[in-house]
Coordinates of C-alpha atoms in Angstrom, one line a residue:
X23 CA 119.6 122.6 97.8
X24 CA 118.3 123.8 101.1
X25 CA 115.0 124.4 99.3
X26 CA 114.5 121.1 98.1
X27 CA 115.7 119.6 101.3
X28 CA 113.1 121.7 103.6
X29 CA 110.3 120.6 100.7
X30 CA 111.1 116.7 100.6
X31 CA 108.7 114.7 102.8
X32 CA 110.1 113.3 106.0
X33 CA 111.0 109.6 106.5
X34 CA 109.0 109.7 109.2
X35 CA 106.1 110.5 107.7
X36 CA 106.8 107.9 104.9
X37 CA 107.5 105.5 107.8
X38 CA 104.2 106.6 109.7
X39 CA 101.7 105.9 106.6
X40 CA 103.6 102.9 105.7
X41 CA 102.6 101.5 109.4
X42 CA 99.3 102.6 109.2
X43 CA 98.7 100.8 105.7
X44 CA 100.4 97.8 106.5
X45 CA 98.4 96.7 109.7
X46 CA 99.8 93.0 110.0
X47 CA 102.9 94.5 110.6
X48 CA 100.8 94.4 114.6
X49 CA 100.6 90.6 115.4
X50 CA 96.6 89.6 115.0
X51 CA 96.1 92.3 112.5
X52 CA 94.4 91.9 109.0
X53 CA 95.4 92.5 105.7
X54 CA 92.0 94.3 105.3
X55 CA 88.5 93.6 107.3
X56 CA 86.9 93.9 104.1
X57 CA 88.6 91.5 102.1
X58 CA 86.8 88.6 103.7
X59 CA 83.4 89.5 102.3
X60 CA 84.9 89.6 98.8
X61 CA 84.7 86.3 97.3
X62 CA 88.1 85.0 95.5
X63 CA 88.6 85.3 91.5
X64 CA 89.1 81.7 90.1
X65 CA 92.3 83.1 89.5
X66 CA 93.4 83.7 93.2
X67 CA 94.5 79.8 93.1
X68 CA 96.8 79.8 90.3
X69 CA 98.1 83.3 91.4
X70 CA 98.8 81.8 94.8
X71 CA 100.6 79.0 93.6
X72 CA 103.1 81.3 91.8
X73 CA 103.1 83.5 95.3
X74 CA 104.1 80.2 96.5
X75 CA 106.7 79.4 94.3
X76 CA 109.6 81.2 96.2
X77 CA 112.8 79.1 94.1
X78 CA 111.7 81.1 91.2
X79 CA 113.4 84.6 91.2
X80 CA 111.2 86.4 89.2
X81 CA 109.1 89.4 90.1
X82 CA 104.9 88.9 89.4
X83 CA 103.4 91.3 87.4
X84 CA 99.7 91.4 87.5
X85 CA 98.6 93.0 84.2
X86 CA 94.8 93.7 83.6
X87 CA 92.2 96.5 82.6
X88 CA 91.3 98.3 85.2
X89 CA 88.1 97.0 87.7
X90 CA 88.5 93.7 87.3
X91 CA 90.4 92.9 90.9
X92 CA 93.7 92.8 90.7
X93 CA 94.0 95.0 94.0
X94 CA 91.5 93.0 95.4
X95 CA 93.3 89.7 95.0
X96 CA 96.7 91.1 95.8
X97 CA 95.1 92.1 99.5
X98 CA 93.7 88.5 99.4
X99 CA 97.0 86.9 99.0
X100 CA 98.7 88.6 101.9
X101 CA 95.9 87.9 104.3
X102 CA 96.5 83.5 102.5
X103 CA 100.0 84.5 103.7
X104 CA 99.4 85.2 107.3
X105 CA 97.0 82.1 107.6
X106 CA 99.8 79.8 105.9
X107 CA 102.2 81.2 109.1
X108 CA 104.2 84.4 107.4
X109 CA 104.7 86.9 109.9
X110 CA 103.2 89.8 109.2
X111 CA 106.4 92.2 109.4
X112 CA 107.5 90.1 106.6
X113 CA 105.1 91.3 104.6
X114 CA 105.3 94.7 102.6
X115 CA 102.6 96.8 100.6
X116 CA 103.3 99.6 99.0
X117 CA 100.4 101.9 96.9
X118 CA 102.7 104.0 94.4
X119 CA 99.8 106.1 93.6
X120 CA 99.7 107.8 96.8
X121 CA 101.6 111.5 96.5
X122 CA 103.3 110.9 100.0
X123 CA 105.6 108.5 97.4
X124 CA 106.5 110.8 95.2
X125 CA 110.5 111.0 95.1
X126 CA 110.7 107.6 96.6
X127 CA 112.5 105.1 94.5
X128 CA 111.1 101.4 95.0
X129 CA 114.8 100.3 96.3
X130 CA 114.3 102.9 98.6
X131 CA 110.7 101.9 99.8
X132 CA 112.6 98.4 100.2
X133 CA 115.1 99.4 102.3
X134 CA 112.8 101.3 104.6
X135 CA 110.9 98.4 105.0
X136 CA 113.8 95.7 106.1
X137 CA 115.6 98.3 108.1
X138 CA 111.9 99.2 110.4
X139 CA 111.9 95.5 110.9
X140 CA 115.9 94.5 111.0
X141 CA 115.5 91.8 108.4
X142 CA 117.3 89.0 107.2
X143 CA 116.6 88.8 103.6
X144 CA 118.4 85.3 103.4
X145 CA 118.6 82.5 105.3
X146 CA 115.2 83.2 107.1
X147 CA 112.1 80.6 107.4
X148 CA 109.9 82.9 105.4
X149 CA 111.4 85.2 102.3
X150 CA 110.3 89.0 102.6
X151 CA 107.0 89.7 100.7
X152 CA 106.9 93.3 98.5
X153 CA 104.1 94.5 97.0
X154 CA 103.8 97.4 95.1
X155 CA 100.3 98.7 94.0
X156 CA 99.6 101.0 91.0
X157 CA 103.3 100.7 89.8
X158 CA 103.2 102.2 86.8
X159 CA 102.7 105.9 88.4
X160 CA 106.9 105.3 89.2
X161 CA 109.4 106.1 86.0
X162 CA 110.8 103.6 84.4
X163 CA 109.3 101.3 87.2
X164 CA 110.5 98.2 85.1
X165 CA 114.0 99.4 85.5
X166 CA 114.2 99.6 89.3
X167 CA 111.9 96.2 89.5
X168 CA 114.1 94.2 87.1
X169 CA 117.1 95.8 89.6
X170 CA 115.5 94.7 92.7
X171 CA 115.0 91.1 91.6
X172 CA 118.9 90.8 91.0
X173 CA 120.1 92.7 94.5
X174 CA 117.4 91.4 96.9
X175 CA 117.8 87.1 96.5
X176 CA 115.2 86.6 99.9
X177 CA 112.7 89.2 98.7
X178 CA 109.5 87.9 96.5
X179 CA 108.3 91.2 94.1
X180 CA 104.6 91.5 93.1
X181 CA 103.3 94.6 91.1
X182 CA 100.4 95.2 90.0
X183 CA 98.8 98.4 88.1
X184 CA 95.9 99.0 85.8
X185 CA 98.1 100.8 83.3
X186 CA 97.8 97.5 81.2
X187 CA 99.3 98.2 77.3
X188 CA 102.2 100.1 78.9
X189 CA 102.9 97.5 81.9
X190 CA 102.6 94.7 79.3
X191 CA 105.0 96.6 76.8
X192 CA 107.1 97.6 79.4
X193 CA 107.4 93.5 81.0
X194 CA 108.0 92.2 77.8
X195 CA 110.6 94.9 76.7
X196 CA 112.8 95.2 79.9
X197 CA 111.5 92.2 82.1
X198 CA 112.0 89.1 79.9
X199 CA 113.8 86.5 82.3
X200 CA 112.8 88.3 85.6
X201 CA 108.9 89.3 85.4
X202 CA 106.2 86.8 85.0
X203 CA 103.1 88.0 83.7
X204 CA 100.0 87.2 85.0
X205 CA 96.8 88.2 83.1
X206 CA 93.5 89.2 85.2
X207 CA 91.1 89.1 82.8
X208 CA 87.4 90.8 83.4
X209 CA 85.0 88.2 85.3
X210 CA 83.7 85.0 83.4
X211 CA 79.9 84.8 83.5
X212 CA 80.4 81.5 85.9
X213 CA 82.4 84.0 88.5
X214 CA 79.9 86.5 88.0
X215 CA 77.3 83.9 89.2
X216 CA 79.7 82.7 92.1
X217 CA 80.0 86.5 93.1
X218 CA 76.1 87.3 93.3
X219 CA 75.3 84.0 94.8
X220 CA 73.3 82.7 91.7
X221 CA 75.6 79.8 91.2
X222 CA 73.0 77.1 91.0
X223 CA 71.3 78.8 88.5
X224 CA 73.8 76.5 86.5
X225 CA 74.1 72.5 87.8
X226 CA 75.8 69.6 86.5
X227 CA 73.9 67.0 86.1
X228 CA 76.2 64.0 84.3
X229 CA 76.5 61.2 86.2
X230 CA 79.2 60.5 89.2
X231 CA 81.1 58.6 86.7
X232 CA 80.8 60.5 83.7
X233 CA 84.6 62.2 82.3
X234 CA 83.0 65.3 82.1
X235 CA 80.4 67.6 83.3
X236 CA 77.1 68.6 81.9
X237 CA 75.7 71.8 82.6
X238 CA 72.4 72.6 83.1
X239 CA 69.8 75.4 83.3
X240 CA 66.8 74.2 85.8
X241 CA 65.6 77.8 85.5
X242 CA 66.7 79.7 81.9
X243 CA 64.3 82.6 82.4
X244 CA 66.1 83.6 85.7
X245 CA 69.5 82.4 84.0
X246 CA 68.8 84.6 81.2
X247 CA 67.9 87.8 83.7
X248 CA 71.5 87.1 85.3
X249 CA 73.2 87.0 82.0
X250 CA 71.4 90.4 80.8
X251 CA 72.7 91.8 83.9
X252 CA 76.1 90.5 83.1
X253 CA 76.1 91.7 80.0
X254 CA 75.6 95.8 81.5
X255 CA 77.7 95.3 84.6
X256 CA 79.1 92.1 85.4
X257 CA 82.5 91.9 84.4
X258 CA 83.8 94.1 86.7
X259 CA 83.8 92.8 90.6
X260 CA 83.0 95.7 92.1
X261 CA 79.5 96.6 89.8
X262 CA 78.5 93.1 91.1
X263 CA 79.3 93.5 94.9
X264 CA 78.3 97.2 94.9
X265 CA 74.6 98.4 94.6
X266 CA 75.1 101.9 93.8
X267 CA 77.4 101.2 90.9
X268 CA 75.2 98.1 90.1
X269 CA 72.4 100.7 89.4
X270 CA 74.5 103.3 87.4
X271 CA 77.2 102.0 85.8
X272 CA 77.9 104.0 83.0
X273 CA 78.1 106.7 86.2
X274 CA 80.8 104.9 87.9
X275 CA 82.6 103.4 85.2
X276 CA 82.8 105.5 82.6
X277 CA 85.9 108.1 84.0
X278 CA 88.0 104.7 84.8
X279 CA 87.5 103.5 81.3
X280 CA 87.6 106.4 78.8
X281 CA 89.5 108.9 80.9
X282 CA 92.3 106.7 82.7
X283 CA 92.9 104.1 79.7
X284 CA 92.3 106.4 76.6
X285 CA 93.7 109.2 78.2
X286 CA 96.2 108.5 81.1
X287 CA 97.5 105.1 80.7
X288 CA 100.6 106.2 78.6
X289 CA 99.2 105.5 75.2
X290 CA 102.0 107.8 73.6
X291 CA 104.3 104.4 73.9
X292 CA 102.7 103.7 70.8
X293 CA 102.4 107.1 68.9
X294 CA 99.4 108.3 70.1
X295 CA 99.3 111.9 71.2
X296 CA 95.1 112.5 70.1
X297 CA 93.9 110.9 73.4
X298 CA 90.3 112.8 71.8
X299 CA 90.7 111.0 68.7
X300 CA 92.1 107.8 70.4
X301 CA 88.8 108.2 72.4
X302 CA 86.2 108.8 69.6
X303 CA 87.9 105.6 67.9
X304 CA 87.2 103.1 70.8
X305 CA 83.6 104.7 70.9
X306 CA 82.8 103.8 67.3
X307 CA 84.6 100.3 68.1
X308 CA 82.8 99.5 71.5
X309 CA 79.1 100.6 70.0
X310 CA 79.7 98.6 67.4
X311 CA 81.5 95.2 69.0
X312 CA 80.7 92.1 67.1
X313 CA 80.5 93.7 64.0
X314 CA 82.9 92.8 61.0
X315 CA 85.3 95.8 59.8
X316 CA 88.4 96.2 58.0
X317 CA 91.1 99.4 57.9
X318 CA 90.1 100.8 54.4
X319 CA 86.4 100.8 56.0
X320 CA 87.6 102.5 59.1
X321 CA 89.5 104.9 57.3
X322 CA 86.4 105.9 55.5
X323 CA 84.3 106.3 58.2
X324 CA 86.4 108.2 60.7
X325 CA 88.1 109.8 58.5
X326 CA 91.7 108.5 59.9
X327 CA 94.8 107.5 58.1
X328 CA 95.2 103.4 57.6
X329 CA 98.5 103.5 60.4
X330 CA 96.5 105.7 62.6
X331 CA 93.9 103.3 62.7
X332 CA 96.4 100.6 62.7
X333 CA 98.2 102.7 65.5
X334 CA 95.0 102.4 67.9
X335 CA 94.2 99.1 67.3
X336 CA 97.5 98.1 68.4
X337 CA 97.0 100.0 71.6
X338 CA 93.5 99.2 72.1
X339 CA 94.1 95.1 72.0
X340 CA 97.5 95.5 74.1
X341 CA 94.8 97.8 77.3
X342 CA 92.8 94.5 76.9
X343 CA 90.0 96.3 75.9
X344 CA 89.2 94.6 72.6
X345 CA 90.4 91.1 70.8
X346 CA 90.6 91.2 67.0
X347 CA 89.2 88.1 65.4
X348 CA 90.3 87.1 62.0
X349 CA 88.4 85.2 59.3
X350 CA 88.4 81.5 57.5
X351 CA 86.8 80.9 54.3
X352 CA 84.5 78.4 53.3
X353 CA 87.7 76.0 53.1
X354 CA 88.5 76.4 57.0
X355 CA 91.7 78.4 55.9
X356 CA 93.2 81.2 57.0
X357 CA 92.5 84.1 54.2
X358 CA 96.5 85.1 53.6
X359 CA 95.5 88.6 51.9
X360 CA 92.5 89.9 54.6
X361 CA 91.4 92.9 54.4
X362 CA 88.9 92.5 56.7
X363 CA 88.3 91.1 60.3
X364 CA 85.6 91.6 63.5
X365 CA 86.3 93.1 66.5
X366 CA 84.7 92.2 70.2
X367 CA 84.8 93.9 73.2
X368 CA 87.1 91.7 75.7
X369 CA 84.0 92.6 78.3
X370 CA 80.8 93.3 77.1
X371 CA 80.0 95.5 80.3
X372 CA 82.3 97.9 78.8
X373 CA 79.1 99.2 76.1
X374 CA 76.9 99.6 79.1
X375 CA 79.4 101.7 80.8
X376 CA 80.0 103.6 77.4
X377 CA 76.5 103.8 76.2
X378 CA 74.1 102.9 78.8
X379 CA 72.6 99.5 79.8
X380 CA 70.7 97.1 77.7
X381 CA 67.0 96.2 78.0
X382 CA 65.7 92.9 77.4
X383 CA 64.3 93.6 73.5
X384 CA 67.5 96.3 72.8
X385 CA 68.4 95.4 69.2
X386 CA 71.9 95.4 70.5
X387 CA 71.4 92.7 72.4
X388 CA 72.6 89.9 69.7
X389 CA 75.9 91.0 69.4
X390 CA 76.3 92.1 73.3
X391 CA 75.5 88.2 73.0
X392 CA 78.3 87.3 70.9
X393 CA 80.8 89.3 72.5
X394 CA 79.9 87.9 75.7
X395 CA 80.6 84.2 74.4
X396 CA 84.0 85.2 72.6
X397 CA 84.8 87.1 75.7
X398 CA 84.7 83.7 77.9
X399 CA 87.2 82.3 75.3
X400 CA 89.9 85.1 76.4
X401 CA 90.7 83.6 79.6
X402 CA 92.4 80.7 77.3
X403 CA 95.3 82.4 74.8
X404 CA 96.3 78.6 73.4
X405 CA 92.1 78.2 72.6
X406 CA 91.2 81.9 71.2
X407 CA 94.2 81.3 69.2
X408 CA 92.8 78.7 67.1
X409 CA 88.9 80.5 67.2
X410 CA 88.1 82.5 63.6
X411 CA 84.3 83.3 62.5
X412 CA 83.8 81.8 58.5
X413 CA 82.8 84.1 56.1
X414 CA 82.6 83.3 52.1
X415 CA 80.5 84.5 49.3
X416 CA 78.6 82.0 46.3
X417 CA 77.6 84.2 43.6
X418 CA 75.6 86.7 45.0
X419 CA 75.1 84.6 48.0
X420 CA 76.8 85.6 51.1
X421 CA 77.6 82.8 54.1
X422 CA 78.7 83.7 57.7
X423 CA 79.5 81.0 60.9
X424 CA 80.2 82.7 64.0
X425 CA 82.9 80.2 65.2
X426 CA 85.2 78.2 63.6
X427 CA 87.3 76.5 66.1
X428 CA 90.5 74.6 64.2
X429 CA 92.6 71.9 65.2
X430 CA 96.1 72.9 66.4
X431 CA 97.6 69.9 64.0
X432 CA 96.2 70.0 61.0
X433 CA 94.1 73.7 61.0
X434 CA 91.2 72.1 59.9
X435 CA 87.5 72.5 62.0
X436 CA 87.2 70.4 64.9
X437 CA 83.9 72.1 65.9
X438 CA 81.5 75.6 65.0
X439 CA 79.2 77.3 67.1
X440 CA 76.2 79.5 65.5
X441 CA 75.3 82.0 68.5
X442 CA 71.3 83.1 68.2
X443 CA 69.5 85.1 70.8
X444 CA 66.2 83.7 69.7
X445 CA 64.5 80.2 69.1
X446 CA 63.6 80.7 65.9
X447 CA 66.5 78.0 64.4
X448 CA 65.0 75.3 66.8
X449 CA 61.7 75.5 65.0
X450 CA 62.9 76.4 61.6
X451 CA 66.8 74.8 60.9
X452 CA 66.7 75.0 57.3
X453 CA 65.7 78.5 56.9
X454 CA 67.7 79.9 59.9
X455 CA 70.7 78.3 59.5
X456 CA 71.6 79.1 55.5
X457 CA 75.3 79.8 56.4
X458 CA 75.4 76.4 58.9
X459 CA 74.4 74.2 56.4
X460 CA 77.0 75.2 53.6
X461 CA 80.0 74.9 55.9
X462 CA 78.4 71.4 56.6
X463 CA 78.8 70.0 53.0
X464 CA 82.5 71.2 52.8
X465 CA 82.8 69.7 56.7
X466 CA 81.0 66.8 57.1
X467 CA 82.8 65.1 59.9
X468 CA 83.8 67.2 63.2
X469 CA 84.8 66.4 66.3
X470 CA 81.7 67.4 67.8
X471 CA 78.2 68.0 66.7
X472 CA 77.7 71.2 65.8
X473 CA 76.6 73.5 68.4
X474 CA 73.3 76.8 67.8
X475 CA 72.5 78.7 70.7
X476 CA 69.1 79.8 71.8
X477 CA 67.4 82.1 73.6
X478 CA 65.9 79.2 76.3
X479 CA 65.8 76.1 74.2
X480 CA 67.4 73.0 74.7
X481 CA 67.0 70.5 72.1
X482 CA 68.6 68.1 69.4
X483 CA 67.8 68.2 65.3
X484 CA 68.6 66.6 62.2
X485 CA 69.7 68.5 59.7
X486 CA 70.7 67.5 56.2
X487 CA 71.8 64.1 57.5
X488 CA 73.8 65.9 61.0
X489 CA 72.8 66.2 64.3
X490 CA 72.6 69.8 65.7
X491 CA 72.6 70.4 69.2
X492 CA 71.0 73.5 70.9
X493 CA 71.7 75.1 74.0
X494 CA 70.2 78.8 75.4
X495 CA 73.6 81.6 74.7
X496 CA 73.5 82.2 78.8
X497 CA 74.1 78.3 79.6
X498 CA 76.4 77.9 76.4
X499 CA 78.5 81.3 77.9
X500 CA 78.4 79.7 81.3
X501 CA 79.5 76.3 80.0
X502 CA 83.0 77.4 78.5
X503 CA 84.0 79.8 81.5
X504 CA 83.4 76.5 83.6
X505 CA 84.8 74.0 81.6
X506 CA 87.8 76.6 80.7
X507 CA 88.5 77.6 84.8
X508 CA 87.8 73.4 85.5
X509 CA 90.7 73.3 83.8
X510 CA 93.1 75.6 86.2
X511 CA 92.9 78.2 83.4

């Protein structure tokens, strides 16, 4: 016992470091120098609201893939808290993946703190603030959280950590009545414009009375360079505000995504124990994004078991790293007996990171395309729920339609959305848009006009007696994350 006393690491140490990385604990001190040069998520408002909403005893868990921010916006909200008037000494972080914490307990870490500063934790003007950083390097972290929110009445939890499938599995499983989730998804192409200062790349241009906005592209060919870089970097933050990982991403980026999420972020809470294979899946997924695939075919081809492939799909969706889309006939309805469904990246930056980035005339470009739009859908669960891609066969004939959004009433099309990364549709509808057309004649009457995306071309054409709008893929990609966070996401 001696021997593990004399090896434990002293209080004061614990104490020391936990004054050194909580600064405002001095009066006049910021959260952190750099965090003013950061410009906020579109998130940081609704997160802050929640922050905010103090009647509500349940603990925030920020849940995410890793390098989108969520540290970031957690240091954001304390410094919002010291301008809204919170003393600083009210205010606890905690990074749980630092080694000084190992053998702390997070009631323990909470004690520490309101003894240093002799706290009331009811009764006072301000509650007490804990944050705890990376909290899925403590054991059974969702156990001692869910105990803290029941003990501690004056004492608002946030957590954060990049461990996503198990923090979400974990929330759901032990949490249910005392966390609240809250989803950091990677940037939307409009917040990777607001974070490179490229914003006015995309205007609105409806009138001052108009219910709605309408976007605009003065200049396509520098929107479209902003949106290839977005595509090979700009879904995570800190590729966009950092040059040296702006220039090598797959440098930078790689370890954090293949290493930490195939390999370290617990995925033996679903029955994985080949990380390698687990690894070698995603590869073959992520090179491949956009593409339609079904188990039987993925069995075939890698050689894995249907529940093994099963198994890592499963796992793969719940680290936010892909989003399966399922399929509608020609009918608009859901197939009951598919075999087969596409899978996109949930950032398309995640391919450049893997593979390395993507030119201008890269063949790979189209579907990095697609996968970008779909991506912007995922900051919506109630819309991506009701989006499916058509695909149907007549005769020989096969017919595909990218996206098939359905009404939530009656499941039937309210609008479709062919995604091109060319202008070859503009000057030739009838022979471009084969699979278009057919939905059309089953589909006559949507709610609105149906939508093809272009490479830089703006324009309106009749086709077989309907009016087809077109709009470039960048300002179409920017128009739903803008619309979508308009809306308070």
């Amino acid at each position: 016992m001696a021997i593990e006393n004399s090896l434990a690491i002293p209080l004061p140490i614990v104490q020391e470091y936990l004054a050194d990385t909580n600064p405002w604990w001095i009066a006049g001190r910021e959260a952190d120098p750099e965090v003013r040069n950061w410009p906020k998520r579109a998130y940081f408002a609704p997160f802050k609201r929640l922050l905010d909403t103090v009647d509500v005893r349940r603990a925030i868990v920020v849940i995410g893939p890793r390098r989108v921010g969520k540290t970031v916006m957690m240091r954001q909200a304390i410094q919002a808290l010291l301008a809204d008037g919170v003393p600083g000494s009210r205010i606890m972080l905690a990074q749980m993946d630092v080694p000084l914490f190992a053998g702390q307990t997070l009631d323990s870490l909470v004690r520490l703190f309101i003894g240093l500063h002799h706290h009331q934790t009811e009764g006072a003007a301000h509650p007490l603030y804990v944050f705890f950083d990376e909290i899925q390097y403590l054991k059974d972290w969702e156990q001692h959280l869910k105990v803290l929110v029941d003990t501690h009445r004056g004492v608002r939890f946030i957590a954060t950590g990049s461990a996503a499938a198990a923090l979400r599995m974990k929330s759901r499983e032990s949490g249910a009545g005392r966390f609240s989730d809250f989803i950091l998804p990677p940037l939307t192409f409009s917040e990777y414009l607001d974070f490179c200062g490229q914003a006015a790349l995309v205007t609105d241009i409806a009138p001052p009375d108009a219910p709605r906005p309408h976007w605009h592209a003065p200049d396509i060919g520098a929107l479209n360079a902003e949106f290839i870089h977005y595509l090979n970097y700009g879904g995570f933050p800190e590729a966009v505000m950092n040059p040296a990982v702006r220039q090598d991403p797959r440098r930078f980026l790689r370890q954090d995504i293949v290493d930490k999420v195939l390999q370290k972020d617990l995925p033996s809470l679903f029955g994985i124990s080949d990380t390698q294979q687990l690894n070698r899946f995603f590869n073959v997924l992520a090179y491949n994004t956009g593409l339609e695939v079904s188990p039987a075919g993925l069995s075939k081809d890698t050689g894995l078991p249907k529940p093994r492939i099963d198994e890592y799909l499963e796992y793969l969706e719940a680290a936010f790293l892909i989003k399966r889309v399922h399929r509608v006939a020609e009918n608009a309805r859901r197939l009951q007996r598919a075999t087969s469904f596409k899978v996109y990246l949930t950032n398309p930056a995640v391919r450049a990171a893997l593979f390395g980035i993507v030119r201008p005339q890269d063949p790979a470009l189209g579907r990095l395309v697609e996968t970008a739009i779909w991506s912007q859908w995922l900051h919506s669960p109630q819309d991506i729920a009701a989006l499916h891609y058509a695909r149907w066969r007549e005769g020989r004939t096969g017919y595909e339609v990218d996206l098939v959004g359905l009404a939530a009433h009656d499941q039937k099309p309210r609008f479709v959305v062919e995604i091109k990364w060319s202008d070859r549709a503009v000057q030739d509808p009838e022979g471009e848009l084969k699979g278009l057309r057919r939905f059309l004649v089953q589909h006559p009457k949507l709610a609105r006009a149906p939508l093809v995306t272009t490479l830089t071309q703006s324009a309106q054409r009749q086709l077989d007696g309907h009016t087809i709008d077109f709009s470039p893929s960048a300002l179409h990609c920017c128009t739903i994350a803008r619309n979508l966070l308009r809306q308070g996401i």
